Amino acid sequence: MQLRSLAQSRPVVLVGVVVSVLVPALTLPHLPSVNPWPLAIGVVPWVVGKYVLCPLRWRALTPVPQSRRWHLRAFAEGELLGLLTPGHIGSDVWRVRRLTGTGLGRGDAVLSVTADRLVGALGLAAFVVFAGTALPGQLVAVALGVVAVAALLMLVVRRLRPDLLPHGPLPPPRQLARALVLSAGYQLSIAALLLGTIDATGHDLSPLAVLGAFGASQLAAVVPGPNGASPRDGALVAALVGLGIPWPAALAAVSLKAAVAWLPALAFGGVSLVLARRALRRSTALTGVPA
């Protein structure tokens, strides 16, 4: 079954609903008492950052004449699928699939998503440095290793399968600068969410310390895992504890962060997939040709 058909199928949407309910239902009862208002205040800017700024950043790096609405919907759909897959890989696969569906070459689609990820990582690294937190030596080594492997892979693909490489122009400096600004805004929204979840447990940290802890925890992202129970989440708990947050409060903050991610993903991505599925059915009914 093709990825698009799978994502728009009723069983997959049902699984998304069940998982989105089970994650908070199984997690929240075991957490210490929390104040919902700081959490709600932190969620609002994060939703704007994740579902508005991130799609606009992706659009700035994508050589296709698609509307802002198209990128908002495709990104939201990808986020829901990303939460359902280890390492959030489903999000990238879906976005590549959506881009190739517009007629963009596969190489250019992969470049678009990869560039978006890279700009996001650069924005995070900039905030970590600004926070005065030294990047771990292992993180630098992993980053350099990934760059070296990517360069080697590019040479091999260029030699054996040049048709897979991007043919369109690279994003101009002006668009790249715009994407970096949008990435910075998203990092601020992450800090707001983490500050809200920490404050909800009755503790507080400075925004720069929170960003430093979040950045340091990204080293564990090389090992994929489910949302809310991945090595990266565990590393974030350990980083918060290292900043003086008690273990129960750190665990509660990270668990709340993982749980609330399902709500907008289901609301935006799930609804978009359902609407796309209905549109596909109407098109099939009118033309009599299965899509």
Short mmCIF file of C-alpha atoms in Angstrom, two decimals:
data_model
loop_
_atom_site.label_atom_id
_atom_site.label_comp_id
_atom_site.label_asym_id
_atom_site.label_seq_id
_atom_site.Cartn_x
_atom_site.Cartn_y
_atom_site.Cartn_z
CA MET A 1 0.00 0.00 0.00
CA GLN A 2 1.36 3.43 -0.90
CA LEU A 3 2.29 5.78 1.93
CA ARG A 4 -0.39 8.31 0.98
CA SER A 5 -3.13 5.66 0.98
CA LEU A 6 -1.84 4.27 4.27
CA ALA A 7 -1.85 7.66 5.96
CA GLN A 8 -5.37 8.42 4.74
CA SER A 9 -6.81 5.04 5.69
CA ARG A 10 -9.34 4.84 8.50
CA PRO A 11 -7.38 2.24 10.56
CA VAL A 12 -4.28 4.47 10.62
CA VAL A 13 -6.30 7.51 11.69
CA LEU A 14 -7.97 5.36 14.35
CA VAL A 15 -4.57 4.20 15.62
CA GLY A 16 -3.49 7.82 15.83
CA VAL A 17 -6.56 8.67 17.91
CA VAL A 18 -6.03 5.69 20.24
CA VAL A 19 -2.33 6.44 20.75
CA SER A 20 -2.99 10.14 21.31
CA VAL A 21 -5.44 9.21 24.07
CA LEU A 22 -3.34 6.44 25.62
CA VAL A 23 -0.13 8.46 25.95
CA PRO A 24 -1.55 11.11 28.29
CA ALA A 25 -3.97 8.64 29.92
CA LEU A 26 -1.15 6.30 30.97
CA THR A 27 1.40 9.01 31.74
CA LEU A 28 -0.37 11.85 33.50
CA PRO A 29 -1.93 9.86 36.41
CA HIS A 30 1.56 8.86 37.57
CA LEU A 31 2.98 12.38 37.55
CA PRO A 32 3.23 14.73 40.53
CA SER A 33 0.54 17.36 40.95
CA VAL A 34 0.83 19.95 38.18
CA ASN A 35 -0.65 23.38 37.55
CA PRO A 36 -2.29 23.36 34.10
CA TRP A 37 -2.12 27.13 33.51
CA PRO A 38 1.65 27.49 33.00
CA LEU A 39 1.46 24.47 30.71
CA ALA A 40 -1.34 26.04 28.67
CA ILE A 41 0.56 29.32 28.39
CA GLY A 42 3.67 27.48 27.19
CA VAL A 43 1.76 25.40 24.64
CA VAL A 44 0.36 28.39 22.72
CA PRO A 45 3.67 29.82 21.40
CA TRP A 46 4.98 26.30 20.78
CA VAL A 47 1.99 25.44 18.58
CA VAL A 48 2.62 28.63 16.60
CA GLY A 49 6.31 27.77 16.31
CA LYS A 50 5.76 24.14 15.33
CA TYR A 51 2.80 24.48 12.99
CA VAL A 52 3.36 27.95 11.51
CA LEU A 53 7.04 28.93 11.72
CA CYS A 54 8.40 25.46 10.85
CA PRO A 55 6.23 25.03 7.72
CA LEU A 56 7.19 28.55 6.60
CA ARG A 57 10.86 27.70 7.15
CA TRP A 58 10.43 24.57 5.05
CA ARG A 59 8.66 26.59 2.34
CA ALA A 60 11.56 29.07 2.21
CA LEU A 61 13.91 26.18 1.41
CA THR A 62 11.66 24.40 -1.11
CA PRO A 63 11.81 25.16 -4.87
CA VAL A 64 8.11 24.53 -5.57
CA PRO A 65 5.39 27.15 -6.16
CA GLN A 66 3.06 25.74 -3.52
CA SER A 67 0.99 27.96 -1.26
CA ARG A 68 1.54 28.55 2.43
CA ARG A 69 -1.61 26.56 3.11
CA TRP A 70 -0.20 23.56 1.25
CA HIS A 71 2.97 23.61 3.35
CA LEU A 72 1.01 24.09 6.58
CA ARG A 73 -1.14 21.07 5.82
CA ALA A 74 1.66 18.83 4.55
CA PHE A 75 3.81 19.66 7.57
CA ALA A 76 0.96 19.00 10.03
CA GLU A 77 0.21 15.66 8.37
CA GLY A 78 3.88 14.75 8.58
CA GLU A 79 4.03 15.65 12.28
CA LEU A 80 1.24 13.21 13.09
CA LEU A 81 2.96 10.43 11.15
CA GLY A 82 6.25 11.40 12.78
CA LEU A 83 4.80 10.87 16.25
CA LEU A 84 3.69 7.40 15.16
CA THR A 85 7.17 6.37 13.98
CA PRO A 86 10.51 6.00 15.82
CA GLY A 87 12.90 8.89 15.37
CA HIS A 88 10.10 10.98 13.78
CA ILE A 89 11.18 9.49 10.45
CA GLY A 90 7.60 9.31 9.21
CA SER A 91 7.46 13.10 9.03
CA ASP A 92 10.39 13.35 6.61
CA VAL A 93 9.17 10.45 4.48
CA TRP A 94 5.72 12.00 4.21
CA ARG A 95 7.04 15.44 3.28
CA VAL A 96 9.22 13.93 0.54
CA ARG A 97 6.19 12.00 -0.70
CA ARG A 98 4.06 15.14 -0.77
CA LEU A 99 6.73 17.10 -2.66
CA THR A 100 7.21 14.41 -5.29
CA GLY A 101 3.42 14.36 -5.69
CA THR A 102 3.63 17.94 -6.96
CA GLY A 103 6.05 16.89 -9.71
CA LEU A 104 9.26 17.82 -7.92
CA GLY A 105 12.13 15.41 -8.52
CA ARG A 106 12.95 13.00 -5.73
CA GLY A 107 16.45 14.39 -5.32
CA ASP A 108 15.13 17.95 -4.97
CA ALA A 109 12.47 16.77 -2.50
CA VAL A 110 15.06 15.02 -0.34
CA LEU A 111 17.28 18.11 -0.51
CA SER A 112 14.39 20.31 0.61
CA VAL A 113 13.62 18.20 3.69
CA THR A 114 17.31 17.71 4.49
CA ALA A 115 18.00 21.44 4.22
CA ASP A 116 15.06 22.13 6.52
CA ARG A 117 16.45 19.71 9.10
CA LEU A 118 19.91 21.21 8.79
CA VAL A 119 18.67 24.78 9.26
CA GLY A 120 16.70 23.63 12.29
CA ALA A 121 19.83 22.04 13.75
CA LEU A 122 21.83 25.22 13.08
CA GLY A 123 19.21 27.29 14.87
CA LEU A 124 19.34 24.96 17.86
CA ALA A 125 23.14 24.99 17.92
CA ALA A 126 23.14 28.79 17.82
CA PHE A 127 20.85 28.97 20.82
CA VAL A 128 22.92 26.44 22.74
CA VAL A 129 26.04 28.50 22.13
CA PHE A 130 24.18 31.70 23.04
CA ALA A 131 23.07 30.02 26.26
CA GLY A 132 26.71 29.64 27.19
CA THR A 133 26.53 25.86 27.12
CA ALA A 134 29.44 24.14 25.45
CA LEU A 135 28.42 21.54 22.92
CA PRO A 136 29.48 18.06 24.07
CA GLY A 137 32.52 16.71 22.25
CA GLN A 138 30.54 13.60 21.30
CA LEU A 139 27.87 15.77 19.66
CA VAL A 140 30.48 17.58 17.58
CA ALA A 141 32.04 14.25 16.61
CA VAL A 142 28.67 12.81 15.60
CA ALA A 143 27.83 15.92 13.56
CA LEU A 144 31.17 15.83 11.75
CA GLY A 145 30.74 12.11 11.13
CA VAL A 146 27.29 12.64 9.64
CA VAL A 147 28.64 15.38 7.35
CA ALA A 148 31.52 13.13 6.23
CA VAL A 149 29.20 10.18 5.54
CA ALA A 150 26.76 12.44 3.67
CA ALA A 151 29.57 13.84 1.52
CA LEU A 152 30.84 10.35 0.74
CA LEU A 153 27.34 9.15 -0.07
CA MET A 154 26.81 12.15 -2.35
CA LEU A 155 29.96 11.27 -4.31
CA VAL A 156 28.87 7.64 -4.66
CA VAL A 157 25.36 8.58 -5.77
CA ARG A 158 26.72 11.16 -8.19
CA ARG A 159 28.85 8.44 -9.74
CA LEU A 160 26.29 5.62 -9.84
CA ARG A 161 22.84 7.28 -9.83
CA PRO A 162 23.06 10.93 -10.92
CA ASP A 163 19.30 10.92 -11.56
CA LEU A 164 18.71 10.86 -7.79
CA LEU A 165 20.56 14.11 -7.19
CA PRO A 166 18.73 17.45 -7.09
CA HIS A 167 18.51 19.34 -10.37
CA GLY A 168 16.96 22.58 -9.15
CA PRO A 169 18.84 25.60 -7.80
CA LEU A 170 19.89 25.77 -4.16
CA PRO A 171 18.04 28.25 -1.89
CA PRO A 172 19.48 31.77 -2.32
CA PRO A 173 21.15 33.44 0.70
CA ARG A 174 18.14 35.67 1.34
CA GLN A 175 15.80 32.70 1.71
CA LEU A 176 18.36 30.85 3.82
CA ALA A 177 18.60 33.85 6.16
CA ARG A 178 14.81 33.97 6.40
CA ALA A 179 14.73 30.27 7.26
CA LEU A 180 17.31 30.81 10.01
CA VAL A 181 15.21 33.60 11.52
CA LEU A 182 12.15 31.35 11.49
CA SER A 183 14.23 28.58 13.07
CA ALA A 184 15.27 30.97 15.84
CA GLY A 185 11.61 31.75 16.49
CA TYR A 186 10.83 28.06 16.74
CA GLN A 187 13.64 27.52 19.26
CA LEU A 188 12.14 30.28 21.40
CA SER A 189 8.77 28.50 21.26
CA ILE A 190 10.42 25.26 22.45
CA ALA A 191 11.90 27.17 25.39
CA ALA A 192 8.41 28.53 26.17
CA LEU A 193 6.93 25.02 26.16
CA LEU A 194 9.67 23.58 28.38
CA LEU A 195 9.44 26.54 30.75
CA GLY A 196 5.68 26.02 30.92
CA THR A 197 5.98 22.31 31.69
CA ILE A 198 8.67 22.94 34.32
CA ASP A 199 6.67 25.78 35.90
CA ALA A 200 3.62 23.51 35.95
CA THR A 201 5.52 21.23 38.35
CA GLY A 202 6.30 24.14 40.68
CA HIS A 203 9.91 24.75 39.60
CA ASP A 204 11.62 27.28 37.37
CA LEU A 205 14.73 27.69 35.23
CA SER A 206 16.04 30.47 33.01
CA PRO A 207 15.14 30.22 29.30
CA LEU A 208 18.82 29.98 28.32
CA ALA A 209 19.42 27.13 30.76
CA VAL A 210 16.39 25.29 29.34
CA LEU A 211 17.67 25.72 25.78
CA GLY A 212 21.09 24.52 26.84
CA ALA A 213 19.59 21.40 28.41
CA PHE A 214 17.45 20.76 25.35
CA GLY A 215 20.41 21.19 23.01
CA ALA A 216 22.65 18.89 25.05
CA SER A 217 19.95 16.20 25.03
CA GLN A 218 19.95 16.12 21.21
CA LEU A 219 23.04 13.90 21.27
CA ALA A 220 20.76 11.00 22.19
CA ALA A 221 18.58 11.68 19.11
CA VAL A 222 20.96 9.51 17.05
CA VAL A 223 19.21 6.54 18.70
CA PRO A 224 15.55 6.52 17.56
CA GLY A 225 12.70 5.83 19.91
CA PRO A 226 8.98 6.49 20.39
CA ASN A 227 7.78 9.94 21.34
CA GLY A 228 7.87 10.36 25.11
CA ALA A 229 10.05 7.30 25.71
CA SER A 230 13.05 7.89 23.46
CA PRO A 231 16.71 8.19 24.52
CA ARG A 232 16.44 11.89 23.72
CA ASP A 233 13.62 12.29 26.25
CA GLY A 234 15.66 10.41 28.84
CA ALA A 235 18.67 12.63 28.14
CA LEU A 236 16.49 15.73 28.58
CA VAL A 237 15.31 14.45 31.96
CA ALA A 238 18.93 13.90 33.00
CA ALA A 239 19.91 17.38 31.76
CA LEU A 240 17.12 19.02 33.77
CA VAL A 241 18.15 17.08 36.86
CA GLY A 242 21.69 18.33 36.29
CA LEU A 243 20.31 21.89 36.43
CA GLY A 244 18.77 21.27 39.84
CA ILE A 245 15.25 20.07 38.98
CA PRO A 246 14.22 17.05 41.13
CA TRP A 247 13.82 13.75 39.31
CA PRO A 248 10.00 13.56 39.68
CA ALA A 249 9.57 17.12 38.41
CA ALA A 250 11.99 16.61 35.50
CA LEU A 251 10.21 13.41 34.50
CA ALA A 252 6.85 15.15 34.77
CA ALA A 253 7.99 18.10 32.63
CA VAL A 254 9.34 15.89 29.83
CA SER A 255 6.30 13.59 29.97
CA LEU A 256 3.96 16.58 29.73
CA LYS A 257 5.95 17.91 26.77
CA ALA A 258 5.57 14.56 24.98
CA ALA A 259 1.88 14.19 25.84
CA VAL A 260 0.75 17.63 24.66
CA ALA A 261 2.47 17.09 21.30
CA TRP A 262 -0.30 14.69 20.33
CA LEU A 263 -3.13 17.19 20.68
CA PRO A 264 -2.22 19.68 17.92
CA ALA A 265 -0.83 16.88 15.74
CA LEU A 266 -4.17 15.12 15.83
CA ALA A 267 -6.16 18.34 15.52
CA PHE A 268 -4.22 19.72 12.54
CA GLY A 269 -2.58 16.74 10.88
CA GLY A 270 -5.38 14.27 11.58
CA VAL A 271 -8.10 16.61 10.35
CA SER A 272 -6.07 17.43 7.23
CA LEU A 273 -5.63 13.74 6.43
CA VAL A 274 -9.34 13.07 6.93
CA LEU A 275 -10.27 15.98 4.64
CA ALA A 276 -7.80 14.78 2.02
CA ARG A 277 -9.28 11.29 2.23
CA ARG A 278 -12.80 12.66 1.69
CA ALA A 279 -11.62 14.75 -1.26
CA LEU A 280 -9.99 11.65 -2.73
CA ARG A 281 -13.23 9.72 -2.39
CA ARG A 282 -15.24 12.48 -4.08
CA SER A 283 -12.72 12.65 -6.91
CA THR A 284 -12.89 8.88 -7.36
CA ALA A 285 -16.68 8.96 -7.35
CA LEU A 286 -16.77 11.67 -10.03
CA THR A 287 -14.13 10.22 -12.33
CA GLY A 288 -14.63 6.54 -11.60
CA VAL A 289 -10.84 6.13 -11.60
CA PRO A 290 -9.16 5.09 -8.30
CA ALA A 291 -6.45 7.58 -7.26
#
